[in-house]
Coordinates of C-alpha atoms (C1' of nucleotides) in Angstrom, one line a residue:
Chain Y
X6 CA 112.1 168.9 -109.4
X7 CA 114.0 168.0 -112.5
X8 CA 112.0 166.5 -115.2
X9 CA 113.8 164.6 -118.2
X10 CA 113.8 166.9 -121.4
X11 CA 110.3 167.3 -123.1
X12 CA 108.0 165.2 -121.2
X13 CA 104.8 167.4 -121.3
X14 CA 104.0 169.9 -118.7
X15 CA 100.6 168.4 -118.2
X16 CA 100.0 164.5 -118.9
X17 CA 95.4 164.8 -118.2
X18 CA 94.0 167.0 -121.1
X19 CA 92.4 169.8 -119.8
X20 CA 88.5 170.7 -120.7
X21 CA 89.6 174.4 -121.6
X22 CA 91.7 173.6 -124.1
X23 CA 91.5 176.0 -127.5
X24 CA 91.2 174.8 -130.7
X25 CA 94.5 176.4 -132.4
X26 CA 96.3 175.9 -135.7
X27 CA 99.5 174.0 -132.5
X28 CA 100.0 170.6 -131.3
X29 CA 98.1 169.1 -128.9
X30 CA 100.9 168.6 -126.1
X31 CA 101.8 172.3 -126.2
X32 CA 98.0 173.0 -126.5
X33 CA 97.4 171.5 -123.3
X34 CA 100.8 172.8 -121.7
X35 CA 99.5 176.4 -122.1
X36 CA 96.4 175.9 -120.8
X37 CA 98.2 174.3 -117.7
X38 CA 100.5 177.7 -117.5
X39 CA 97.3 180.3 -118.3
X40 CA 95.5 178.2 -115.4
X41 CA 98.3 179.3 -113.2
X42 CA 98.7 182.9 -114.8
X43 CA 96.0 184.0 -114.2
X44 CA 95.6 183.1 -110.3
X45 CA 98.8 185.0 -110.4
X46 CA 98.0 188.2 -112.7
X47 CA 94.7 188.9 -110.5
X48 CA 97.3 188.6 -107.1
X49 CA 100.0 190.5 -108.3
X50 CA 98.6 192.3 -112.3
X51 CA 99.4 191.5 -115.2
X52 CA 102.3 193.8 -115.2
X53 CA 103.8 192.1 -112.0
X54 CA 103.5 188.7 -113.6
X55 CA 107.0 187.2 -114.0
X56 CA 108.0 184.7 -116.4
X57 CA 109.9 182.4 -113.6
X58 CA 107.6 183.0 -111.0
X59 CA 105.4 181.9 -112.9
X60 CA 107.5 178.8 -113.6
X61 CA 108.4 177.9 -110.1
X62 CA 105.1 177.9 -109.6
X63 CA 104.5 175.1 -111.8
X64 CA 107.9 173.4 -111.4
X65 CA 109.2 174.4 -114.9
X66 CA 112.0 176.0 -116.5
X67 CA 111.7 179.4 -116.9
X68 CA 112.6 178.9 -120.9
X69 CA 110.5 176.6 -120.8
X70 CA 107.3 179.1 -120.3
X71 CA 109.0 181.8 -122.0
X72 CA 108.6 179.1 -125.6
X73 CA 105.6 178.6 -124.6
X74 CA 104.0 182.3 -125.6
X75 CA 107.5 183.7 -127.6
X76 CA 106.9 186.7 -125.4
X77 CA 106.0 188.2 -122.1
X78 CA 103.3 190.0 -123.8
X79 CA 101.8 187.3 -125.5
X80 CA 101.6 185.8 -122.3
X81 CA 100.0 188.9 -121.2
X82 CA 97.3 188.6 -123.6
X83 CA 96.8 184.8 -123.5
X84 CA 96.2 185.6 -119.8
X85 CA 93.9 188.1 -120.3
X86 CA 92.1 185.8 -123.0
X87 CA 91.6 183.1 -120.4
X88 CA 90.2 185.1 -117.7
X89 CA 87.9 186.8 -120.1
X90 CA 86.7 182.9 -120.6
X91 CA 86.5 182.4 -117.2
X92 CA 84.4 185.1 -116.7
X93 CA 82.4 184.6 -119.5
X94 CA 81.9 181.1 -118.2
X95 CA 80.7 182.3 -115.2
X96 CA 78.8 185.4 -115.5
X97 CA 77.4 185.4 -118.9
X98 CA 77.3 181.8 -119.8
X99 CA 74.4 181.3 -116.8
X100 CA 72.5 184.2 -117.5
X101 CA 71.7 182.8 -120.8
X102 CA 69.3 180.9 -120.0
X103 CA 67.0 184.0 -119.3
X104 CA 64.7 185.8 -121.6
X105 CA 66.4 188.8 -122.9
X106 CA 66.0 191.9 -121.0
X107 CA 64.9 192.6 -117.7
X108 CA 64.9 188.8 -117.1
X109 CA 68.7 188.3 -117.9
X110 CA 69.9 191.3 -116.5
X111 CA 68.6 189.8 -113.5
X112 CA 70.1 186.7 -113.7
X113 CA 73.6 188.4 -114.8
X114 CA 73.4 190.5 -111.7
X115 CA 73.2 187.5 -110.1
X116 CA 76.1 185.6 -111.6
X117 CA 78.0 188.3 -110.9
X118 CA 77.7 189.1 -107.8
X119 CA 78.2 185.3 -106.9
X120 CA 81.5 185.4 -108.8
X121 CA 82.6 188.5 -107.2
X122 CA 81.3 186.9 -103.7
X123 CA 83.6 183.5 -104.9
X124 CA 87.5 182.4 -105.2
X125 CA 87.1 182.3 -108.5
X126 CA 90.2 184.6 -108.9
X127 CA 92.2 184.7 -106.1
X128 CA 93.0 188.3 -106.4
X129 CA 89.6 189.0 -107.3
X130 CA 87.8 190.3 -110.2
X131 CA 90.7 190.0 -113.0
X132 CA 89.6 192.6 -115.4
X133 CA 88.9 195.0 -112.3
X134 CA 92.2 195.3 -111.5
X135 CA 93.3 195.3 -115.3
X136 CA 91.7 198.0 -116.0
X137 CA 92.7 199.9 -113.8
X138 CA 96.5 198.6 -114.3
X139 CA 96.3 199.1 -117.7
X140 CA 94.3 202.4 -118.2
X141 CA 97.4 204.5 -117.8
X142 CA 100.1 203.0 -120.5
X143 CA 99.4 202.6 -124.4
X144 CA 100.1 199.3 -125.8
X145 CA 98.1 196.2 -127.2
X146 CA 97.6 195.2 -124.0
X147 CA 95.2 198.2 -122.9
X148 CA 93.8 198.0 -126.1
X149 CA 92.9 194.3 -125.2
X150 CA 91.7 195.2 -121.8
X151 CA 89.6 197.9 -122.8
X152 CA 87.7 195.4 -125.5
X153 CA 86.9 193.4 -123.2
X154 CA 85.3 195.7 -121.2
X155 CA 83.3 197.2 -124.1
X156 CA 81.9 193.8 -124.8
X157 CA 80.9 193.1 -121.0
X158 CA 79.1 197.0 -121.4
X159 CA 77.5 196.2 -124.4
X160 CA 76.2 193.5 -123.0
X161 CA 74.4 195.4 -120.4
X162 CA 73.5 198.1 -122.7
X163 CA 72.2 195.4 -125.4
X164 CA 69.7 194.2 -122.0
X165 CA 68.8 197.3 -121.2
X166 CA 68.1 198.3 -124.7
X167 CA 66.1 195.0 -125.1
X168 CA 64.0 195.8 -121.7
X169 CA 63.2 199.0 -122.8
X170 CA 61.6 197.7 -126.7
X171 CA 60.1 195.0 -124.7
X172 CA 58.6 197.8 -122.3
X173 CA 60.0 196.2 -119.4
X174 CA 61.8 199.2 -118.6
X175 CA 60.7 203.1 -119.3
X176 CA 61.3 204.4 -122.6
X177 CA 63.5 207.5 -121.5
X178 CA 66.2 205.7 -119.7
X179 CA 69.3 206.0 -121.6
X180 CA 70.8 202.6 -121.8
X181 CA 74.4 203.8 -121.7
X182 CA 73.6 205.6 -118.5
X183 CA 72.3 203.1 -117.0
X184 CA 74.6 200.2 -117.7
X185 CA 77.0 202.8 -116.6
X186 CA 75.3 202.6 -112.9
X187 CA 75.2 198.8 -113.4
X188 CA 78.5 198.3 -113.9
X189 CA 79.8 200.8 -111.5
X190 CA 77.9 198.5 -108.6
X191 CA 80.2 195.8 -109.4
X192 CA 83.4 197.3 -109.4
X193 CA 82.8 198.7 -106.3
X194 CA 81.3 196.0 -104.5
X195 CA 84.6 193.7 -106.1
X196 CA 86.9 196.7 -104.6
X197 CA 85.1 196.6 -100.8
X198 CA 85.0 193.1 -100.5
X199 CA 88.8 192.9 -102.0
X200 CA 90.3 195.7 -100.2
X201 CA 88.2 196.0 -97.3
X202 CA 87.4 192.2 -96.8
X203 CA 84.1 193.1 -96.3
X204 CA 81.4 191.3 -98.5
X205 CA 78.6 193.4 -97.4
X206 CA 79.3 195.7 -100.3
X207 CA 78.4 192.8 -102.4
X208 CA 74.9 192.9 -100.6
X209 CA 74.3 196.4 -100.8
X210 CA 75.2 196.0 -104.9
X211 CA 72.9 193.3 -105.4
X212 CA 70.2 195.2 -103.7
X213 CA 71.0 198.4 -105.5
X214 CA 71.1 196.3 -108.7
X215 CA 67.6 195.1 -108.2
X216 CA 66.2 198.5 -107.0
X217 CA 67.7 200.0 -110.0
X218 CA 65.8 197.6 -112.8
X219 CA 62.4 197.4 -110.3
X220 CA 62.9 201.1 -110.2
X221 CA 62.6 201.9 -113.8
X222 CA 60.0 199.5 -114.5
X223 CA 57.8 200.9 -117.7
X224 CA 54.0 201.3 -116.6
X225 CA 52.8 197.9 -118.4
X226 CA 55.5 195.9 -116.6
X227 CA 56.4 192.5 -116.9
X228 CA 54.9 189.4 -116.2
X229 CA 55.0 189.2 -112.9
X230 CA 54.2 192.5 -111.6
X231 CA 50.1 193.7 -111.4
X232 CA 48.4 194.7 -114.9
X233 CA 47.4 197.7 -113.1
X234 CA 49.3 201.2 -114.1
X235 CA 52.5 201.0 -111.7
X236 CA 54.3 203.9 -110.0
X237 CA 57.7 203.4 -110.4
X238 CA 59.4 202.7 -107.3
X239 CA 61.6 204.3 -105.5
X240 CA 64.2 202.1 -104.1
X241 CA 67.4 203.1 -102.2
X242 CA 69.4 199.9 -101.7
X243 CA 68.7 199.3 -97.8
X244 CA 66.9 196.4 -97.8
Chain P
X15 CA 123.7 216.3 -115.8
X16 CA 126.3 216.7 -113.1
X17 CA 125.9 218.4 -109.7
X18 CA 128.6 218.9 -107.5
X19 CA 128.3 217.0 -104.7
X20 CA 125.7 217.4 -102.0
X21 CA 123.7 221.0 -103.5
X22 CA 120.1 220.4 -102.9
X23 CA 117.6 218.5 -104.8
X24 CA 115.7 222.0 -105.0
X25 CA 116.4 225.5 -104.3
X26 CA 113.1 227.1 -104.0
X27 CA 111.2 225.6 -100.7
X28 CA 107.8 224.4 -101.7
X29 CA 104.3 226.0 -99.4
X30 CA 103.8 221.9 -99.4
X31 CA 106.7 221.4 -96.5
X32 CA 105.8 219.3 -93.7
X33 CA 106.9 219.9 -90.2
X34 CA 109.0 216.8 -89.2
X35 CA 111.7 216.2 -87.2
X36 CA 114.6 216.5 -90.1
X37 CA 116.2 219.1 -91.5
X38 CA 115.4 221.9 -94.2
X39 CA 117.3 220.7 -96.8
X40 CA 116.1 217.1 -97.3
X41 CA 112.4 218.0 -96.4
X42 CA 112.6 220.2 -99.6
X43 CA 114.0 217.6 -101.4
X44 CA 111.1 214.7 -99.9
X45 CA 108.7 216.6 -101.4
X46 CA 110.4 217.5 -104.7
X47 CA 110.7 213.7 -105.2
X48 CA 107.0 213.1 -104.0
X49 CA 105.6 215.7 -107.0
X50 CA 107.1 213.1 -109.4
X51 CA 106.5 210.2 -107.5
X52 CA 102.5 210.6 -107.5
X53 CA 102.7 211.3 -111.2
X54 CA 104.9 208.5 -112.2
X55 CA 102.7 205.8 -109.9
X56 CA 99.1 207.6 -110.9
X57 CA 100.6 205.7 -114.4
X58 CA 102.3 203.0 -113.6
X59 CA 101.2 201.9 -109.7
X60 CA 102.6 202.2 -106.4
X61 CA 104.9 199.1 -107.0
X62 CA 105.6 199.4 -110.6
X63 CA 107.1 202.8 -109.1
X64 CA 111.0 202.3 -109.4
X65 CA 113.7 204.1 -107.8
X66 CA 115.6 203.9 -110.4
X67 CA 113.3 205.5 -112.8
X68 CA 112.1 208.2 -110.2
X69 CA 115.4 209.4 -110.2
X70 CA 116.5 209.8 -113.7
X71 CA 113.1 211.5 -113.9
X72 CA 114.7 214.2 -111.6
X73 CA 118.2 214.2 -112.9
X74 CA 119.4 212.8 -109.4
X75 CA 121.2 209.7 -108.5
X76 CA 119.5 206.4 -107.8
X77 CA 121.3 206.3 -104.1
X78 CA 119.9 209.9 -103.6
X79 CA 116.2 209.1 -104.0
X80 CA 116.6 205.7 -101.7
X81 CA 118.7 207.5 -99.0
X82 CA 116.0 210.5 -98.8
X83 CA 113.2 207.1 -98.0
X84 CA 115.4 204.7 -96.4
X85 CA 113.6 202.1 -98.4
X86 CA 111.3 201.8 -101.5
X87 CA 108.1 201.3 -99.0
X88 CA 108.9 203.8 -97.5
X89 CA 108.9 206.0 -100.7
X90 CA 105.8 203.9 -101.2
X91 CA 104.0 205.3 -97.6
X92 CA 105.3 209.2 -97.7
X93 CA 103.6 208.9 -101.5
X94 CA 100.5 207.7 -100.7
X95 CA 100.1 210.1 -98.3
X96 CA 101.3 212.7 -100.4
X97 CA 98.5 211.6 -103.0
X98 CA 95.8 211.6 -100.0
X99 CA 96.9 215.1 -99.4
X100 CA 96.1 216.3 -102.8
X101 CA 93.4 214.2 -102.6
X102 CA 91.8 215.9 -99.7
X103 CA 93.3 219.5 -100.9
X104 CA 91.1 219.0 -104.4
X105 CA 87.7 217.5 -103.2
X106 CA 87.7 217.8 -99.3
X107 CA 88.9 221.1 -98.4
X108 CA 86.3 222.8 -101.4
X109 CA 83.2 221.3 -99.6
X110 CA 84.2 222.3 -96.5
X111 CA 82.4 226.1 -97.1
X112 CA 79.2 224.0 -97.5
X113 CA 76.9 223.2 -94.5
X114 CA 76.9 219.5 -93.8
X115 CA 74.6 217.0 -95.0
X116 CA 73.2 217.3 -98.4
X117 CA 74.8 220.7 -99.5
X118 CA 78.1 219.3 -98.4
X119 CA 77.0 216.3 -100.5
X120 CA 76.7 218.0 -103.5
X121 CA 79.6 219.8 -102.9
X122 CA 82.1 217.0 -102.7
X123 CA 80.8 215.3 -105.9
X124 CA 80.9 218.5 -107.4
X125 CA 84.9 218.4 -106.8
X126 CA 85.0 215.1 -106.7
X127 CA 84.0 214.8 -110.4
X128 CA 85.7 217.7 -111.4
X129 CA 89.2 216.1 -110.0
X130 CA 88.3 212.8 -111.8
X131 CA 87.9 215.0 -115.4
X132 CA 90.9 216.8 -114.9
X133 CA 95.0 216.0 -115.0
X134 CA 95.4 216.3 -111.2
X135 CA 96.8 212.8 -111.5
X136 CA 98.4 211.8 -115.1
X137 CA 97.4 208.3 -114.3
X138 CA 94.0 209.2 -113.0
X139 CA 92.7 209.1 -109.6
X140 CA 95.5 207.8 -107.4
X141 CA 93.6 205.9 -104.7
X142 CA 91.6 204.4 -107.0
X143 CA 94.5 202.5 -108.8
X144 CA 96.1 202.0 -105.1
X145 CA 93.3 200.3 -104.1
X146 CA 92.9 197.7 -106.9
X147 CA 96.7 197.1 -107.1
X148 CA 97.4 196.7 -103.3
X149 CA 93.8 194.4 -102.8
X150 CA 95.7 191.1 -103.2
X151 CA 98.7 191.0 -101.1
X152 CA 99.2 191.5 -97.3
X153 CA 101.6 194.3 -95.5
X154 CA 101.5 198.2 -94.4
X155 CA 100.8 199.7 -97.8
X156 CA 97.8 197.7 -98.5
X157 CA 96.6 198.9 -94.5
X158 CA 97.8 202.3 -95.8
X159 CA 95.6 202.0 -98.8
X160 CA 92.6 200.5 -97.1
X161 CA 92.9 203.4 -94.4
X162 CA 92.3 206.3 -96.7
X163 CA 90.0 204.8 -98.3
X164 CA 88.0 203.8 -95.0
X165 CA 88.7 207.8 -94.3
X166 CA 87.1 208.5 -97.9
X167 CA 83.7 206.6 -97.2
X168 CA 83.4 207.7 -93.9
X169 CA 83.5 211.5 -94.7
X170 CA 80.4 210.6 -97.1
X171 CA 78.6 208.6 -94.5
X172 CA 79.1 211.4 -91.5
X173 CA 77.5 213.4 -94.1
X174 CA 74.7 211.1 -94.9
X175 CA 74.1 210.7 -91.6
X176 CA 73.9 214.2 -90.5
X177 CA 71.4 215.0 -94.2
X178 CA 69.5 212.1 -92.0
X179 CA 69.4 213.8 -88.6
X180 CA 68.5 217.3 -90.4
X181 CA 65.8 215.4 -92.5
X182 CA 67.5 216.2 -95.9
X183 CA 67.1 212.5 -96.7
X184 CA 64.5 210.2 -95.7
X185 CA 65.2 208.3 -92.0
X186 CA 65.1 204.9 -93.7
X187 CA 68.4 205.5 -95.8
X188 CA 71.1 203.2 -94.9
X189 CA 74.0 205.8 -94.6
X190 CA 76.7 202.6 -95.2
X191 CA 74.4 201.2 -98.5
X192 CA 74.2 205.2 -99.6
X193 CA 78.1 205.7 -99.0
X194 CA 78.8 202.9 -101.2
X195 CA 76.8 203.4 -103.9
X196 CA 77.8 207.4 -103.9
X197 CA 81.2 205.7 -103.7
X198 CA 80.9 203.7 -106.7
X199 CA 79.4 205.9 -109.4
X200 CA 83.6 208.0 -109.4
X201 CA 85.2 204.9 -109.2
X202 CA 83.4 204.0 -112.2
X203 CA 83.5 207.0 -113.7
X204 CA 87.6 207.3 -113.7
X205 CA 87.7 204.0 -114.7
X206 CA 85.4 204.8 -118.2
X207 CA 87.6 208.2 -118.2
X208 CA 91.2 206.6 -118.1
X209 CA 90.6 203.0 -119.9
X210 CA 88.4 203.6 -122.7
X211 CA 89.0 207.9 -122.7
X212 CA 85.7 208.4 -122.3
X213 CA 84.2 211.6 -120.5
X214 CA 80.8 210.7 -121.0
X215 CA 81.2 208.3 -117.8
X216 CA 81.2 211.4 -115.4
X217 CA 78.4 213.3 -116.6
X218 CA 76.7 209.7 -116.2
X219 CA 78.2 210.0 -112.4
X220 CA 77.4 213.4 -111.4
X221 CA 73.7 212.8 -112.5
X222 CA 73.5 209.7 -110.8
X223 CA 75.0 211.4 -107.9
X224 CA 72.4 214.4 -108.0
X225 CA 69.5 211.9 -108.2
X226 CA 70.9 209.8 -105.5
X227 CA 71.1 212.9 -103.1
X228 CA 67.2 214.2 -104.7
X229 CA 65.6 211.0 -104.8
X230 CA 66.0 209.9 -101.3
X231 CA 65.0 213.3 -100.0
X232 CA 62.8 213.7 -96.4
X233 CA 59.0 214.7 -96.8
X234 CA 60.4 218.3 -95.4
X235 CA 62.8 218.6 -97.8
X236 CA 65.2 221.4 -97.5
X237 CA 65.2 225.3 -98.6
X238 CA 65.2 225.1 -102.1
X239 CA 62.1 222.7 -102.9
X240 CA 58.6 223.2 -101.4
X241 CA 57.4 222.5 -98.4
X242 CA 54.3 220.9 -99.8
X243 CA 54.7 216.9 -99.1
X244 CA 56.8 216.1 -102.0
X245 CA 56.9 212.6 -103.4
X246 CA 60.6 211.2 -103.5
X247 CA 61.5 211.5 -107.2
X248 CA 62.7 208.6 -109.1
X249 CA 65.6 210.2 -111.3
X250 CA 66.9 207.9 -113.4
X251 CA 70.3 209.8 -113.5
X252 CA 69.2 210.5 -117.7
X253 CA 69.1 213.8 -118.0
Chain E
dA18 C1' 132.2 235.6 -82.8
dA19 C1' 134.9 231.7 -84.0
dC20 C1' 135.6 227.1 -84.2
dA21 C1' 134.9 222.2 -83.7
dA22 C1' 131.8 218.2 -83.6
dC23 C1' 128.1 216.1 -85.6
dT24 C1' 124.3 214.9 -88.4
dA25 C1' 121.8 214.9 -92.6
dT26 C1' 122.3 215.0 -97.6
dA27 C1' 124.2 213.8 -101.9
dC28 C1' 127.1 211.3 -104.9
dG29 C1' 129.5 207.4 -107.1
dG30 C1' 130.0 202.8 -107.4
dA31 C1' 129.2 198.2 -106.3
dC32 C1' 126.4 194.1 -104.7
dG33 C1' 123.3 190.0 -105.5
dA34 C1' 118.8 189.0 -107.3
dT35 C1' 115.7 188.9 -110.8
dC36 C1' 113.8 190.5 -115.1
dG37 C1' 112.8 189.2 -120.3
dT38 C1' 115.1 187.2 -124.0
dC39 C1' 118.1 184.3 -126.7
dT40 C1' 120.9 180.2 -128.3
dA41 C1' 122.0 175.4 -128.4
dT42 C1' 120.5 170.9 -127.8
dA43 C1' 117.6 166.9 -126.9
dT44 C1' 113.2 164.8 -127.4
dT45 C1' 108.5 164.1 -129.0
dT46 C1' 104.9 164.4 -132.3
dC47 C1' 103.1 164.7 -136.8
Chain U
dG28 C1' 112.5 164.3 -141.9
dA29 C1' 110.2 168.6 -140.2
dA30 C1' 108.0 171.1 -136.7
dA31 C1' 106.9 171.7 -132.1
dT32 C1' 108.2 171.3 -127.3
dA33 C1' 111.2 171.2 -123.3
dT34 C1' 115.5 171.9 -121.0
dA35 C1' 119.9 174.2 -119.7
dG36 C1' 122.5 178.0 -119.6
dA37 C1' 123.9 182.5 -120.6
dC38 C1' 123.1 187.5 -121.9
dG39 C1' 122.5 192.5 -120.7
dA40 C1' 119.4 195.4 -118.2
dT41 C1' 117.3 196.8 -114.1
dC42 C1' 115.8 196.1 -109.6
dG43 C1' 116.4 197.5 -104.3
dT44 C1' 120.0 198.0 -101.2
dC45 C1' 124.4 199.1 -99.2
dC46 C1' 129.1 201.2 -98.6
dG47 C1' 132.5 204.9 -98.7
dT48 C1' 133.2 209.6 -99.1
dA49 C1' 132.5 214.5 -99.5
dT50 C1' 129.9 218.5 -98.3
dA51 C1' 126.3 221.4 -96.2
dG52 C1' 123.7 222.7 -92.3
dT53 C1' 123.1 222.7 -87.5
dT54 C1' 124.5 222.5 -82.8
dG55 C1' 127.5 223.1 -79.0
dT56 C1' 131.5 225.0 -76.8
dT57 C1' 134.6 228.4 -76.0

DNA sequence: AACAACTATACGGACGATCGTCTATATTTC
DNA sequence: GAAATATAGACGATCGTCCGTATAGTTGTT
């Protein structure tokens, strides 16, 4: 497909589009690549992302893309950057609308496990596998990756820490223990369904999710439990 | 460095040989390469492995390494296994001395965690990178990769199971919901210890292991707890 | 025991393909 | 006019693979 020199790579203004100090046309051109990138980073990493793949893909010069970010790297990162948006979008962005604490950690659970359960990524759960990719070479790009992850763990913890002040949940859990076990559900249930192809790890996360706030429930629980003093309970994940 | 030309890649033979059909000589060498290979994709992943990079690693030429193979999936397959093999020698083969079922359990998180806290792997636990690299894309490494781990889950649920039949846990456990949950706590755990170089992760892990394989046990629990009808405990994995 | 035939290694060098990057140039946008 | 965008083409480096050759180790024959 040969294109005559410096039409734009996209002509319909996308919705995603960032509000940087650049020109609109390019503006929208990188969002076009990044919507391809990152399909292709959470298929292949973000290490095994390739410049011309990447512009084959679209129908573009490989110098074209390369322009575009100055750097392989900085196409690294803009990818990452987009798929943290993505999943913010989708995870966090719902959950929102819940009362902080018990409430929206339920409702997070939720989101993700959907998105994990969805196409969203077509090599699953992006930052799963950059983690993972990442954890073993230094660079700004693990430094990225690994930021990202603290805020999606801070955002449990900040829950959890919320549930427990709002005695929803008992007031000896450690927080960063817990979100620990909360995120650990998910990356597991991303890597059985991924690997495996089998989405019932999915299920037994979300049902180990639940158990895991019901289980921890403070004695005066929330609204919708009895007033009466509670026993915590038990809950192994089997529904 | 300069070798004349065809002195082995090693002189010492290693206690790691495996009985194949070949020869002395290049067995030796197959499994000099595969000490550096698991190292070098522990770090940087099965397929960002490189022959090229493998052998200058040794001091060997780049034909050398690929002759030994036949082909870079190849050197891909005999490394993956060589990983499972230390993978079994660190945490399988140390729980073996305990009876099956819960002691055996205990056991294998015991190593388990202890090979995810150590520098078995430079890169961290091999599989667990393997896994989340090879998820996207079709062919006989990902099956490889999805094998041993298919092994890995169902050495814990054989043991769940049999903890079921010798009422060590309660009968309503579902060994495939326990399996993945047990599962998920050192996949997490080597992901907090390799990305963000934090420890803290498997302490969360081995108590959240120990309360896992405590809180689920039978009413007749086993030798070391009362026989007195014991209420499951809750265990919060805080300790 | 000696020798030849043969196979498995190991090396050196080359192949085409692809990698990220750079330069030059044309066009658009501000 | 200046800055940003897009194309075309080339650069050296590295990728996996292959070929030719030399040697070591084994096997078979005498």
């Amino acid at each position: 497909m040969r294109r005559s020199p410096n039409t734009p790579l996209v002509e319909e203004p996308s919705q995603l589009e960032l509000r940087d100090g650049r020109r609109a046309r390019g503006r929208r051109s990188r969002t076009a690549v990044l919507e391809r990138s990152v399909q292709m980073a959470s298929r292949d990493g973000l290490e095994g992302l390739t410049i011309g793949a990447l512009a084959a893909d679209i129908g573009v010069h490989k110098s074209s893309v390369h322009a575009l970010f100055g750097s392989k790297e900085e196409l690294q990162l803009a990818t990452l950057a987009a798929a943290r948006a993505i999943l913010i979008d989708q995870v966090i962005v719902p959950a929102l609308s819940s009362d902080e604490g018990i409430r929206r950690l339920e409702a997070v659970g939720d989101a993700w496990f959907d998105y994990l359960a969805s196409d969203v990524f077509s090599g699953g759960c992006f930052l799963c596998a950059a983690s993972t990719e990442m954890d073993g070479r230094p660079g700004p790009l693990r430094d990225a990756v690994a930021s990202v992850m603290r805020e999606w763990i801070a955002v449990l913890g900040a829950n959890i820490e919320a549930a427990i002040a709002a005695d929803e949940l008992r007031a000896d859990v450690d927080p960063a223990a817990m979100a620990f076990r909360l995120n650990a559900l998910g990356m597991a249930a991303n890597w059985q369904r991924q690997l495996l192809n089998d989405l019932t790890g999915i299920e037994y996360a979300r049902s180990a999710w639940r158990a895991e706030l019901q289980g921890l429930r403070a004695r005066r629980p929330g609204r919708r439990r009895s007033r009466r003093a509670l026993r915590p309970q038990e809950g192994d994940g089997t529904s």
